[in-house]
Short mmCIF file of C-alpha atoms in Angstrom, two decimals:
data_model
loop_
_atom_site.label_atom_id
_atom_site.label_comp_id
_atom_site.label_asym_id
_atom_site.label_seq_id
_atom_site.Cartn_x
_atom_site.Cartn_y
_atom_site.Cartn_z
CA MET A 1 -41.19 23.75 8.46
CA THR A 2 -38.77 23.94 11.36
CA PHE A 3 -36.29 26.82 11.29
CA SER A 4 -32.70 25.72 10.86
CA VAL A 5 -29.31 27.42 10.50
CA ARG A 6 -26.12 25.83 9.19
CA ILE A 7 -23.04 26.41 11.34
CA ALA A 8 -19.45 25.62 10.30
CA VAL A 9 -17.24 24.43 13.14
CA ARG A 10 -14.43 26.93 13.78
CA GLY A 11 -10.94 25.71 14.61
CA TYR A 12 -10.73 27.59 17.92
CA GLU A 13 -13.93 25.85 19.09
CA LEU A 14 -12.07 22.55 19.30
CA ASP A 15 -10.61 21.87 22.71
CA ALA A 16 -7.49 19.98 23.73
CA GLN A 17 -9.36 16.71 23.06
CA GLY A 18 -9.68 17.63 19.39
CA HIS A 19 -13.46 18.00 19.30
CA VAL A 20 -15.93 20.84 19.68
CA ASN A 21 -16.04 21.75 23.38
CA SER A 22 -19.31 20.90 25.13
CA ALA A 23 -20.05 24.54 26.02
CA VAL A 24 -19.80 25.53 22.35
CA TYR A 25 -22.98 23.56 21.60
CA HIS A 26 -24.76 26.04 23.86
CA GLN A 27 -23.27 28.90 21.83
CA TYR A 28 -24.55 27.23 18.66
CA GLY A 29 -27.99 26.82 20.25
CA ASP A 30 -27.97 30.47 21.33
CA HIS A 31 -26.98 31.54 17.80
CA ALA A 32 -29.77 29.42 16.25
CA ARG A 33 -32.35 30.98 18.60
CA TRP A 34 -31.26 34.52 17.67
CA GLU A 35 -31.25 33.64 13.97
CA CYS A 36 -34.75 32.19 14.35
CA LEU A 37 -35.93 35.43 15.96
CA ARG A 38 -34.21 37.41 13.21
CA ALA A 39 -35.92 35.30 10.52
CA ALA A 40 -39.19 36.15 12.28
CA GLY A 41 -38.31 39.82 11.98
CA ILE A 42 -36.99 40.49 15.49
CA SER A 43 -33.42 41.79 15.74
CA ILE A 44 -31.27 42.04 18.86
CA ASP A 45 -31.26 45.82 18.46
CA ASP A 46 -35.10 45.89 18.25
CA LEU A 47 -35.31 43.95 21.48
CA LEU A 48 -32.72 46.04 23.31
CA THR A 49 -34.48 49.22 22.20
CA SER A 50 -37.81 47.87 23.43
CA GLY A 51 -36.14 47.02 26.77
CA ILE A 52 -36.90 43.32 26.75
CA GLY A 53 -34.70 40.29 26.20
CA PRO A 54 -35.09 36.51 25.95
CA VAL A 55 -33.58 34.55 28.83
CA THR A 56 -33.07 30.86 29.45
CA LEU A 57 -34.38 29.44 32.72
CA GLU A 58 -33.50 25.81 32.21
CA ASN A 59 -31.73 23.82 29.53
CA THR A 60 -31.03 20.15 28.91
CA ILE A 61 -28.65 18.85 26.27
CA ARG A 62 -27.98 15.28 25.16
CA TYR A 63 -24.73 14.80 23.27
CA HIS A 64 -24.87 11.97 20.74
CA ARG A 65 -21.84 12.47 18.51
CA GLU A 66 -18.68 14.51 18.52
CA LEU A 67 -18.23 17.45 16.17
CA ARG A 68 -14.73 17.71 14.68
CA GLY A 69 -12.70 20.21 12.66
CA GLY A 70 -14.25 20.83 9.25
CA ASP A 71 -17.73 19.64 10.27
CA GLU A 72 -20.87 21.57 9.49
CA VAL A 73 -23.98 21.25 11.62
CA ASP A 74 -27.60 22.26 11.09
CA VAL A 75 -29.20 23.57 14.26
CA THR A 76 -32.99 23.80 14.40
CA CYS A 77 -35.14 25.98 16.62
CA ALA A 78 -38.80 25.29 17.40
CA PHE A 79 -40.78 27.27 19.97
CA GLU A 80 -43.67 25.67 21.88
CA TRP A 81 -46.10 27.97 23.64
CA GLY A 82 -48.15 27.39 26.77
CA GLU A 83 -50.20 29.76 28.90
CA GLY A 84 -47.73 30.92 31.55
CA ARG A 85 -44.68 33.17 31.61
CA THR A 86 -42.43 30.58 30.00
CA PHE A 87 -42.11 28.73 26.71
CA LEU A 88 -40.24 25.69 25.42
CA VAL A 89 -37.51 25.69 22.76
CA ARG A 90 -36.56 22.40 21.09
CA GLN A 91 -33.35 22.22 19.08
CA GLU A 92 -31.64 19.47 17.10
CA PHE A 93 -28.00 19.50 16.04
CA ARG A 94 -27.50 17.44 12.91
CA ARG A 95 -24.23 17.08 11.04
CA ALA A 96 -24.33 17.83 7.32
CA ASP A 97 -24.13 14.06 6.72
CA GLY A 98 -27.44 13.64 8.57
CA VAL A 99 -26.07 12.22 11.82
CA LEU A 100 -27.77 13.57 14.96
CA ALA A 101 -25.03 15.19 17.05
CA ALA A 102 -27.11 16.58 19.93
CA GLU A 103 -30.59 17.47 21.16
CA MET A 104 -31.39 20.46 23.34
CA THR A 105 -34.54 21.49 25.20
CA GLY A 106 -34.80 24.85 26.89
CA VAL A 107 -37.31 26.68 29.02
CA GLY A 108 -37.26 30.38 28.24
CA GLY A 109 -38.93 33.61 29.19
CA LEU A 110 -38.85 37.31 28.40
CA MET A 111 -37.09 39.65 30.77
CA ASP A 112 -37.72 43.33 31.43
CA LEU A 113 -34.11 44.54 31.05
CA GLN A 114 -34.72 47.53 33.36
CA ALA A 115 -36.46 45.72 36.22
CA ARG A 116 -34.49 42.50 35.51
CA ARG A 117 -37.66 40.40 35.96
CA LEU A 118 -39.71 38.00 33.87
CA LEU A 119 -42.62 39.44 31.91
CA GLY A 120 -46.04 37.83 31.67
CA ASP A 121 -47.53 36.55 28.42
CA PRO A 122 -44.36 36.28 26.30
CA ARG A 123 -46.50 34.86 23.49
CA SER A 124 -48.38 38.12 22.85
CA ARG A 125 -45.18 40.15 23.14
CA TRP A 126 -43.35 38.05 20.55
CA ARG A 127 -46.38 38.14 18.27
CA ALA A 128 -46.53 41.92 18.48
CA LEU A 129 -42.82 42.26 17.65
CA ALA A 130 -42.59 39.63 14.89
CA ARG A 131 -43.13 40.36 11.20
CA ALA A 132 -43.28 36.60 10.48
CA PRO A 133 -44.74 35.11 13.70
CA GLU A 134 -45.32 31.73 12.03
CA ILE A 135 -41.54 31.12 12.21
CA LEU A 136 -41.96 31.26 15.99
CA GLY A 137 -44.95 28.90 15.86
CA LEU A 138 -47.35 31.79 16.52
CA MET B 1 -7.59 35.27 -6.09
CA THR B 2 -7.39 35.85 -2.37
CA PHE B 3 -9.05 33.23 -0.18
CA SER B 4 -12.08 34.49 1.73
CA VAL B 5 -14.68 33.03 4.09
CA ARG B 6 -18.02 34.58 4.98
CA ILE B 7 -18.80 34.67 8.70
CA ALA B 8 -22.20 35.52 10.22
CA VAL B 9 -22.01 37.42 13.50
CA ARG B 10 -23.46 35.33 16.34
CA GLY B 11 -25.56 36.94 19.05
CA TYR B 12 -23.34 35.79 21.94
CA GLU B 13 -20.34 37.47 20.25
CA LEU B 14 -21.82 40.89 21.00
CA ASP B 15 -20.66 42.33 24.28
CA ALA B 16 -22.41 44.63 26.74
CA GLN B 17 -21.75 47.54 24.34
CA GLY B 18 -23.90 45.89 21.70
CA HIS B 19 -21.15 45.23 19.15
CA VAL B 20 -18.86 42.32 18.34
CA ASN B 21 -16.24 42.17 21.08
CA SER B 22 -12.71 43.09 19.97
CA ALA B 23 -11.30 39.64 20.82
CA VAL B 24 -13.86 37.98 18.56
CA TYR B 25 -12.17 39.50 15.49
CA HIS B 26 -9.16 37.38 16.40
CA GLN B 27 -11.39 34.30 16.52
CA TYR B 28 -12.71 35.21 13.06
CA GLY B 29 -9.14 35.65 11.81
CA ASP B 30 -8.14 32.29 13.31
CA HIS B 31 -11.17 30.63 11.67
CA ALA B 32 -10.33 32.17 8.28
CA ARG B 33 -6.72 30.93 8.52
CA TRP B 34 -7.87 27.36 9.29
CA GLU B 35 -10.43 27.49 6.49
CA CYS B 36 -7.71 28.70 4.11
CA LEU B 37 -5.51 25.76 5.11
CA ARG B 38 -8.48 23.42 4.70
CA ALA B 39 -9.19 24.82 1.22
CA ALA B 40 -5.53 24.07 0.43
CA GLY B 41 -6.11 20.48 1.54
CA ILE B 42 -4.66 20.65 5.06
CA SER B 43 -7.02 19.71 7.91
CA ILE B 44 -6.49 20.26 11.63
CA ASP B 45 -6.45 16.49 12.11
CA ASP B 46 -3.79 16.06 9.40
CA LEU B 47 -1.61 18.59 11.17
CA LEU B 48 -2.12 17.14 14.64
CA THR B 49 -1.32 13.66 13.30
CA SER B 50 1.85 14.96 11.66
CA GLY B 51 2.80 16.58 14.99
CA ILE B 52 3.05 20.14 13.71
CA GLY B 53 0.84 23.15 14.21
CA PRO B 54 0.68 26.76 13.03
CA VAL B 55 1.35 29.37 15.69
CA THR B 56 1.09 33.14 15.74
CA LEU B 57 4.15 35.06 16.92
CA GLU B 58 2.86 38.56 16.42
CA ASN B 59 -0.39 40.13 15.31
CA THR B 60 -1.59 43.63 14.62
CA ILE B 61 -5.21 44.58 14.06
CA ARG B 62 -6.73 47.90 13.02
CA TYR B 63 -10.43 48.25 13.77
CA HIS B 64 -12.24 50.51 11.29
CA ARG B 65 -15.94 49.82 11.86
CA GLU B 66 -18.11 48.06 14.40
CA LEU B 67 -19.80 44.76 13.61
CA ARG B 68 -23.35 44.47 14.96
CA GLY B 69 -26.01 41.80 15.39
CA GLY B 70 -27.11 40.40 12.03
CA ASP B 71 -23.95 41.49 10.18
CA GLU B 72 -22.02 39.20 7.90
CA VAL B 73 -18.33 39.69 7.25
CA ASP B 74 -15.94 38.31 4.63
CA VAL B 75 -12.52 37.55 6.08
CA THR B 76 -9.63 37.05 3.66
CA CYS B 77 -6.38 35.19 4.24
CA ALA B 78 -3.23 35.73 2.18
CA PHE B 79 0.11 34.17 3.09
CA GLU B 80 3.40 35.87 2.19
CA TRP B 81 6.55 33.79 2.27
CA GLY B 82 10.11 34.79 3.02
CA GLU B 83 13.24 32.76 3.63
CA GLY B 84 13.29 32.33 7.39
CA ARG B 85 11.24 30.40 9.94
CA THR B 86 8.32 32.80 9.80
CA PHE B 87 5.74 33.97 7.30
CA LEU B 88 3.25 36.84 7.03
CA VAL B 89 -0.54 36.51 6.96
CA ARG B 90 -2.60 39.48 5.77
CA GLN B 91 -6.32 39.50 6.46
CA GLU B 92 -9.13 41.91 5.65
CA PHE B 93 -12.52 41.97 7.35
CA ARG B 94 -15.14 43.42 5.04
CA ARG B 95 -18.85 43.64 5.84
CA ALA B 96 -21.22 42.14 3.27
CA ASP B 97 -22.07 45.73 2.22
CA GLY B 98 -18.42 46.24 1.24
CA VAL B 99 -17.35 48.38 4.20
CA LEU B 100 -13.88 47.56 5.55
CA ALA B 101 -14.37 46.60 9.21
CA ALA B 102 -10.81 45.65 10.14
CA GLU B 103 -7.34 44.75 8.85
CA MET B 104 -5.05 42.22 10.46
CA THR B 105 -1.41 41.34 9.87
CA GLY B 106 0.17 38.36 11.57
CA VAL B 107 3.60 36.81 11.75
CA GLY B 108 3.33 33.04 11.97
CA GLY B 109 5.44 29.94 12.17
CA LEU B 110 5.14 26.18 12.38
CA MET B 111 5.62 24.50 15.74
CA ASP B 112 6.80 21.00 16.52
CA LEU B 113 3.99 20.02 18.92
CA GLN B 114 6.21 17.52 20.76
CA ALA B 115 9.28 19.70 21.27
CA ARG B 116 7.11 22.88 21.42
CA ARG B 117 9.58 24.76 19.20
CA LEU B 118 9.51 26.53 15.85
CA LEU B 119 10.44 24.49 12.79
CA GLY B 120 12.68 25.77 9.98
CA ASP B 121 11.48 26.24 6.42
CA PRO B 122 7.70 26.34 6.98
CA ARG B 123 7.29 27.02 3.26
CA SER B 124 8.48 23.56 2.18
CA ARG B 125 6.48 21.86 4.92
CA TRP B 126 3.23 23.55 3.92
CA ARG B 127 3.94 22.80 0.27
CA ALA B 128 4.48 19.11 1.05
CA LEU B 129 1.23 18.90 3.02
CA ALA B 130 -1.01 20.94 0.69
CA ARG B 131 -2.99 19.48 -2.16
CA ALA B 132 -3.70 22.96 -3.51
CA PRO B 133 -0.58 24.95 -2.48
CA GLU B 134 -1.53 27.88 -4.74
CA ILE B 135 -4.23 28.80 -2.20
CA LEU B 136 -1.38 29.37 0.24
CA GLY B 137 0.53 31.41 -2.32
CA LEU B 138 2.97 28.56 -2.91
CA MET C 1 -15.97 18.87 51.68
CA THR C 2 -17.18 19.65 48.19
CA PHE C 3 -14.59 21.00 45.77
CA SER C 4 -15.17 24.59 44.74
CA VAL C 5 -13.41 27.18 42.58
CA ARG C 6 -14.02 30.93 42.63
CA ILE C 7 -14.48 32.50 39.21
CA ALA C 8 -14.52 36.25 38.50
CA VAL C 9 -16.89 37.31 35.73
CA ARG C 10 -14.98 38.74 32.79
CA GLY C 11 -16.33 41.74 30.90
CA TYR C 12 -16.38 40.00 27.50
CA GLU C 13 -18.57 37.25 28.99
CA LEU C 14 -21.46 39.70 29.28
CA ASP C 15 -23.71 39.71 26.26
CA ALA C 16 -25.75 42.49 24.71
CA GLN C 17 -28.29 42.09 27.54
CA GLY C 18 -25.66 43.10 30.07
CA HIS C 19 -25.43 39.78 31.91
CA VAL C 20 -23.26 36.68 31.68
CA ASN C 21 -24.35 34.79 28.55
CA SER C 22 -26.08 31.46 29.26
CA ALA C 23 -23.41 29.44 27.42
CA VAL C 24 -20.70 30.91 29.65
CA TYR C 25 -22.13 29.04 32.66
CA HIS C 26 -21.20 25.86 30.81
CA GLN C 27 -17.67 27.18 30.38
CA TYR C 28 -17.55 27.89 34.12
CA GLY C 29 -18.82 24.37 34.82
CA ASP C 30 -16.21 22.90 32.47
CA HIS C 31 -13.47 24.93 34.18
CA ALA C 32 -14.62 23.78 37.64
CA ARG C 33 -14.55 20.13 36.53
CA TRP C 34 -11.00 20.46 35.18
CA GLU C 35 -9.88 22.28 38.34
CA CYS C 36 -11.44 19.51 40.43
CA LEU C 37 -9.50 16.90 38.45
CA ARG C 38 -6.35 18.99 38.81
CA ALA C 39 -6.86 19.24 42.58
CA ALA C 40 -7.13 15.45 42.57
CA GLY C 41 -3.78 15.28 40.79
CA ILE C 42 -4.94 14.76 37.20
CA SER C 43 -3.83 17.37 34.66
CA ILE C 44 -5.13 17.84 31.12
CA ASP C 45 -1.67 16.94 29.80
CA ASP C 46 -1.62 13.71 31.88
CA LEU C 47 -4.95 12.71 30.38
CA LEU C 48 -3.99 13.57 26.81
CA THR C 49 -0.75 11.64 27.19
CA SER C 50 -2.64 8.62 28.52
CA GLY C 51 -4.99 8.90 25.52
CA ILE C 52 -8.21 9.30 27.51
CA GLY C 53 -10.46 12.27 28.08
CA PRO C 54 -13.60 13.10 30.05
CA VAL C 55 -16.69 13.74 27.95
CA THR C 56 -20.17 14.97 28.79
CA LEU C 57 -23.10 12.85 27.58
CA GLU C 58 -25.92 14.86 29.05
CA ASN C 59 -26.23 18.08 31.01
CA THR C 60 -29.06 19.98 32.67
CA ILE C 61 -28.75 23.51 34.01
CA ARG C 62 -31.25 25.57 36.00
CA TYR C 63 -30.58 29.29 35.99
CA HIS C 64 -31.73 31.05 39.15
CA ARG C 65 -30.08 34.47 39.09
CA GLU C 66 -28.22 36.59 36.61
CA LEU C 67 -24.49 37.16 36.92
CA ARG C 68 -23.38 40.74 36.15
CA GLY C 69 -20.14 42.60 35.57
CA GLY C 70 -17.93 42.54 38.66
CA ASP C 71 -19.60 39.46 40.17
CA GLU C 72 -17.64 36.52 41.53
CA VAL C 73 -19.10 33.05 41.64
CA ASP C 74 -18.09 29.86 43.46
CA VAL C 75 -18.63 26.77 41.32
CA THR C 76 -18.63 23.38 43.04
CA CYS C 77 -17.96 19.98 41.54
CA ALA C 78 -19.08 16.69 43.11
CA PHE C 79 -18.74 13.34 41.34
CA GLU C 80 -21.18 10.50 42.03
CA TRP C 81 -20.19 7.02 40.97
CA GLY C 82 -22.34 4.09 39.89
CA GLU C 83 -21.45 0.78 38.34
CA GLY C 84 -21.69 1.44 34.58
CA ARG C 85 -19.69 3.41 32.07
CA THR C 86 -21.03 6.75 33.23
CA PHE C 87 -20.95 8.95 36.31
CA LEU C 88 -22.84 11.97 37.62
CA VAL C 89 -21.40 15.43 38.25
CA ARG C 90 -23.35 17.88 40.40
CA GLN C 91 -22.38 21.54 40.37
CA GLU C 92 -23.67 24.62 42.15
CA PHE C 93 -22.99 28.20 41.09
CA ARG C 94 -23.16 30.55 44.06
CA ARG C 95 -22.41 34.24 43.96
CA ALA C 96 -19.88 35.52 46.49
CA ASP C 97 -22.82 37.02 48.44
CA GLY C 98 -24.24 33.49 48.90
CA VAL C 99 -27.06 33.70 46.36
CA LEU C 100 -27.55 30.53 44.29
CA ALA C 101 -27.11 31.56 40.64
CA ALA C 102 -27.43 28.16 38.95
CA GLU C 103 -27.43 24.38 39.42
CA MET C 104 -25.97 21.94 36.91
CA THR C 105 -26.15 18.15 36.68
CA GLY C 106 -24.11 16.26 34.12
CA VAL C 107 -23.71 12.67 33.03
CA GLY C 108 -20.12 12.00 32.02
CA GLY C 109 -17.87 9.25 30.78
CA LEU C 110 -14.29 8.61 29.79
CA MET C 111 -13.41 8.47 26.12
CA ASP C 112 -10.61 6.60 24.38
CA LEU C 113 -9.25 9.54 22.33
CA GLN C 114 -7.85 7.22 19.65
CA ALA C 115 -10.92 5.01 19.12
CA ARG C 116 -13.28 7.91 20.04
CA ARG C 117 -15.43 5.58 22.17
CA LEU C 118 -16.49 5.37 25.81
CA LEU C 119 -14.37 3.28 28.14
CA GLY C 120 -15.75 0.87 30.74
CA ASP C 121 -15.24 1.34 34.49
CA PRO C 122 -14.29 5.04 34.60
CA ARG C 123 -14.18 4.77 38.39
CA SER C 124 -11.12 2.53 38.45
CA ARG C 125 -9.39 4.57 35.75
CA TRP C 126 -9.83 7.85 37.66
CA ARG C 127 -8.71 6.17 40.87
CA ALA C 128 -5.55 4.88 39.19
CA LEU C 129 -4.72 8.32 37.80
CA ALA C 130 -5.57 10.42 40.85
CA ARG C 131 -3.10 11.31 43.61
CA ALA C 132 -5.98 12.57 45.80
CA PRO C 133 -8.93 10.37 44.75
CA GLU C 134 -11.04 11.54 47.72
CA ILE C 135 -11.52 14.87 45.93
CA LEU C 136 -13.32 12.88 43.25
CA GLY C 137 -15.39 11.04 45.85
CA LEU C 138 -13.31 7.87 45.37
CA MET D 1 2.49 50.63 40.73
CA THR D 2 1.12 49.07 37.58
CA PHE D 3 -2.30 47.48 37.88
CA SER D 4 -2.28 43.70 37.46
CA VAL D 5 -4.83 40.89 37.61
CA ARG D 6 -4.06 37.19 38.00
CA ILE D 7 -5.90 34.93 35.54
CA ALA D 8 -6.06 31.13 35.76
CA VAL D 9 -6.08 29.36 32.39
CA ARG D 10 -9.36 27.52 31.87
CA GLY D 11 -9.42 24.10 30.21
CA TYR D 12 -11.79 25.13 27.42
CA GLU D 13 -9.39 27.94 26.45
CA LEU D 14 -6.87 25.38 25.20
CA ASP D 15 -7.26 24.59 21.55
CA ALA D 16 -6.57 21.40 19.61
CA GLN D 17 -2.83 22.15 19.84
CA GLY D 18 -2.99 21.89 23.62
CA HIS D 19 -2.18 25.49 24.42
CA VAL D 20 -4.19 28.65 25.11
CA ASN D 21 -5.61 29.79 21.76
CA SER D 22 -4.12 33.03 20.44
CA ALA D 23 -7.48 34.87 20.52
CA VAL D 24 -7.86 34.09 24.23
CA TYR D 25 -4.94 36.40 25.04
CA HIS D 26 -7.11 39.22 23.72
CA GLN D 27 -9.91 38.12 26.06
CA TYR D 28 -7.42 38.18 28.95
CA GLY D 29 -6.29 41.64 27.88
CA ASP D 30 -9.91 42.83 27.68
CA HIS D 31 -10.61 41.40 31.15
CA ALA D 32 -7.54 43.11 32.61
CA ARG D 33 -8.59 46.46 31.12
CA TRP D 34 -12.11 46.18 32.63
CA GLU D 35 -10.67 45.13 35.99
CA CYS D 36 -8.33 48.11 35.89
CA LEU D 37 -11.30 50.41 35.26
CA ARG D 38 -13.21 48.70 38.04
CA ALA D 39 -10.27 49.16 40.44
CA ALA D 40 -10.37 52.84 39.49
CA GLY D 41 -14.05 52.90 40.45
CA ILE D 42 -15.65 52.62 37.00
CA SER D 43 -17.98 49.66 36.46
CA ILE D 44 -19.37 48.39 33.16
CA ASP D 45 -22.87 49.30 34.36
CA ASP D 46 -21.76 52.86 35.22
CA LEU D 47 -20.39 53.26 31.73
CA LEU D 48 -23.42 51.79 29.98
CA THR D 49 -25.70 54.02 32.04
CA SER D 50 -23.64 57.07 31.13
CA GLY D 51 -23.92 56.04 27.47
CA ILE D 52 -20.18 55.78 26.79
CA GLY D 53 -17.91 52.81 26.28
CA PRO D 54 -14.20 52.14 25.74
CA VAL D 55 -13.29 50.84 22.29
CA THR D 56 -10.07 49.55 20.79
CA LEU D 57 -8.89 51.13 17.56
CA GLU D 58 -5.67 49.24 17.09
CA ASN D 59 -3.89 46.46 18.93
CA THR D 60 -0.53 44.71 18.60
CA ILE D 61 0.42 41.55 20.45
CA ARG D 62 3.75 39.75 20.60
CA TYR D 63 3.54 36.15 21.78
CA HIS D 64 6.67 34.98 23.60
CA ARG D 65 5.66 31.76 25.35
CA GLU D 66 2.78 29.32 25.28
CA LEU D 67 0.27 29.14 28.11
CA ARG D 68 -0.79 25.59 29.00
CA GLY D 69 -3.39 23.89 31.15
CA GLY D 70 -2.94 24.75 34.83
CA ASP D 71 -0.95 27.94 34.17
CA GLU D 72 -1.70 31.21 35.88
CA VAL D 73 -0.81 34.52 34.28
CA ASP D 74 -0.59 38.07 35.62
CA VAL D 75 -1.87 40.63 33.12
CA THR D 76 -0.97 44.27 33.67
CA CYS D 77 -2.73 47.35 32.37
CA ALA D 78 -1.13 50.78 32.09
CA PHE D 79 -2.81 53.72 30.38
CA GLU D 80 -0.76 56.45 28.67
CA TRP D 81 -2.49 59.71 27.90
CA GLY D 82 -1.87 62.20 25.12
CA GLU D 83 -3.81 65.21 23.93
CA GLY D 84 -6.09 63.79 21.24
CA ARG D 85 -9.13 61.51 21.17
CA THR D 86 -7.09 58.36 21.75
CA PHE D 87 -4.91 56.86 24.45
CA LEU D 88 -2.40 54.01 24.70
CA VAL D 89 -2.77 50.88 26.81
CA ARG D 90 0.31 48.75 27.51
CA GLN D 91 -0.15 45.24 28.88
CA GLU D 92 2.23 42.48 29.88
CA PHE D 93 1.30 38.83 30.31
CA ARG D 94 3.62 37.13 32.78
CA ARG D 95 3.27 33.54 33.95
CA ALA D 96 3.20 33.01 37.71
CA ASP D 97 6.81 31.71 37.42
CA GLY D 98 7.86 35.12 36.09
CA VAL D 99 8.26 34.19 32.42
CA LEU D 100 6.98 36.83 29.98
CA ALA D 101 4.28 35.14 27.87
CA ALA D 102 3.11 38.08 25.78
CA GLU D 103 3.13 41.87 25.37
CA MET D 104 0.22 43.88 24.06
CA THR D 105 -0.13 47.52 23.04
CA GLY D 106 -3.48 49.02 22.22
CA VAL D 107 -4.80 52.34 20.99
CA GLY D 108 -8.18 53.08 22.53
CA GLY D 109 -10.86 55.70 22.62
CA LEU D 110 -14.22 56.43 24.20
CA MET D 111 -17.35 55.91 22.13
CA ASP D 112 -20.73 57.60 22.43
CA LEU D 113 -22.87 54.45 22.45
CA GLN D 114 -25.88 56.30 21.00
CA ALA D 115 -24.15 58.10 18.15
CA ARG D 116 -21.57 55.28 17.78
CA ARG D 117 -18.73 57.80 17.41
CA LEU D 118 -15.51 58.63 19.23
CA LEU D 119 -15.67 61.30 21.92
CA GLY D 120 -13.10 64.05 22.35
CA ASP D 121 -10.91 64.39 25.45
CA PRO D 122 -11.25 60.86 26.91
CA ARG D 123 -8.81 61.88 29.63
CA SER D 124 -11.21 64.34 31.29
CA ARG D 125 -14.13 61.94 30.95
CA TRP D 126 -12.28 59.09 32.65
CA ARG D 127 -11.07 61.45 35.36
CA ALA D 128 -14.63 62.62 36.03
CA LEU D 129 -15.92 59.04 36.29
CA ALA D 130 -13.06 57.51 38.31
CA ARG D 131 -12.97 57.41 42.10
CA ALA D 132 -9.29 56.40 41.99
CA PRO D 133 -7.99 58.10 38.81
CA GLU D 134 -4.35 57.41 39.75
CA ILE D 135 -4.92 53.74 38.83
CA LEU D 136 -5.57 54.99 35.29
CA GLY D 137 -2.45 57.15 35.40
CA LEU D 138 -4.54 60.31 35.80
#
């Protein structure tokens, strides 16, 4: 089952046009990715202590519907693993009434926070850190 | 009973010091005030359509404890009404484990969004708009 | 000459990993687009009054380098016009030392803020509103 | 002379009421405080490396005027030192046309980021770190 977190739109996230600002969707996506890691047993503090951190290399979003004040949205997070230093993250934003609000696809990696460079084999590193690796598709 | 909304800390709200940035507490407070209005039956769209909006004139916050990644916090919202053009809003930020994280006191008013000036008697205006005025202490 | 705005990284924009959070690049891109419109003579208030607003339908970002505390970044904004209801926006993020930090490509449109739907022929509408349409590539 | 940084309002900082959201003033204040430290020769990275960080214990803001799209605001930062573990920070927000938009007063301290507790004698610690302590009123 795909991981999902429900997010309530906050009033200050609406911009002058009366809808959730486009950049906020990226904050929601970021939050869903961290919550997915947390559900898998990996906290931000764990990662910082271990000196590694997830980074986004590329991201594409398609906006389908506006989000307005009072809306709630379910944001999914599904990791797809290949062989190299990167992985894919697919995310759907669906309003509580079932309407698809946005779709996001990201290419991510793991960074050595000291050397500020990408680490090889992120798959094994996540698996070693996670208590529930199946939530990460591992 | 005092209105309260539970807010989950989002990863991007942590700053370089690894805790929720001080300005984010004000976003949480703002969110709790809008949710309180919404619980009373007043939506952002209703307000914008009626051409009035709540504004903050003064705000004091006391920070007692840090909020960290993975924390949840309950933010209350209690309005106190006087006779003039302003009203008080008292808010408590309490971590899910019961620890008081912050206290906030604001002085607010209602603005005419066209004329950009404060309106008299906010109390009667809120009462006229609200379906559940008791949530606003009215 | 391509429009560009210099943006200084703000401390609260750094996340727990000590670099500018990925969503913040989208805020920078949004700011650069509004500044580009403003340079062309179109203010947010003008647009809101006329009941139309620019919306993003799709957006792709490629992150090349981190932005850290104290960095400044120049964000460009170049519109490309076709015949339909949408247009392209290309943006480059370049650190003050010349290093390319990110590239962004967006597909945008103009929304009727009352009907909440896309308007036809955004090109003519922008041209009618702009005092310096050449800044928008018109 | 009091330290000051000019900040241009960004479009996404406007909320549904068409003015800069109240919480954003706190982000501006935070930015001005970090810029003041940076002008004094103390970077975020320096602080993180040394394992200490500035925290706010209490903050009061008085809002005098709205900030709108296209506005620029000068935010000052003046430290006042006493004998204990805390210090005062006074900040003024003045629009480029000279109008006072807001005033902010904060009580701050220095935190040991490992132990997560306040350090004694912040004054001497800042003075030791700063290359231009006079900017911090030291």
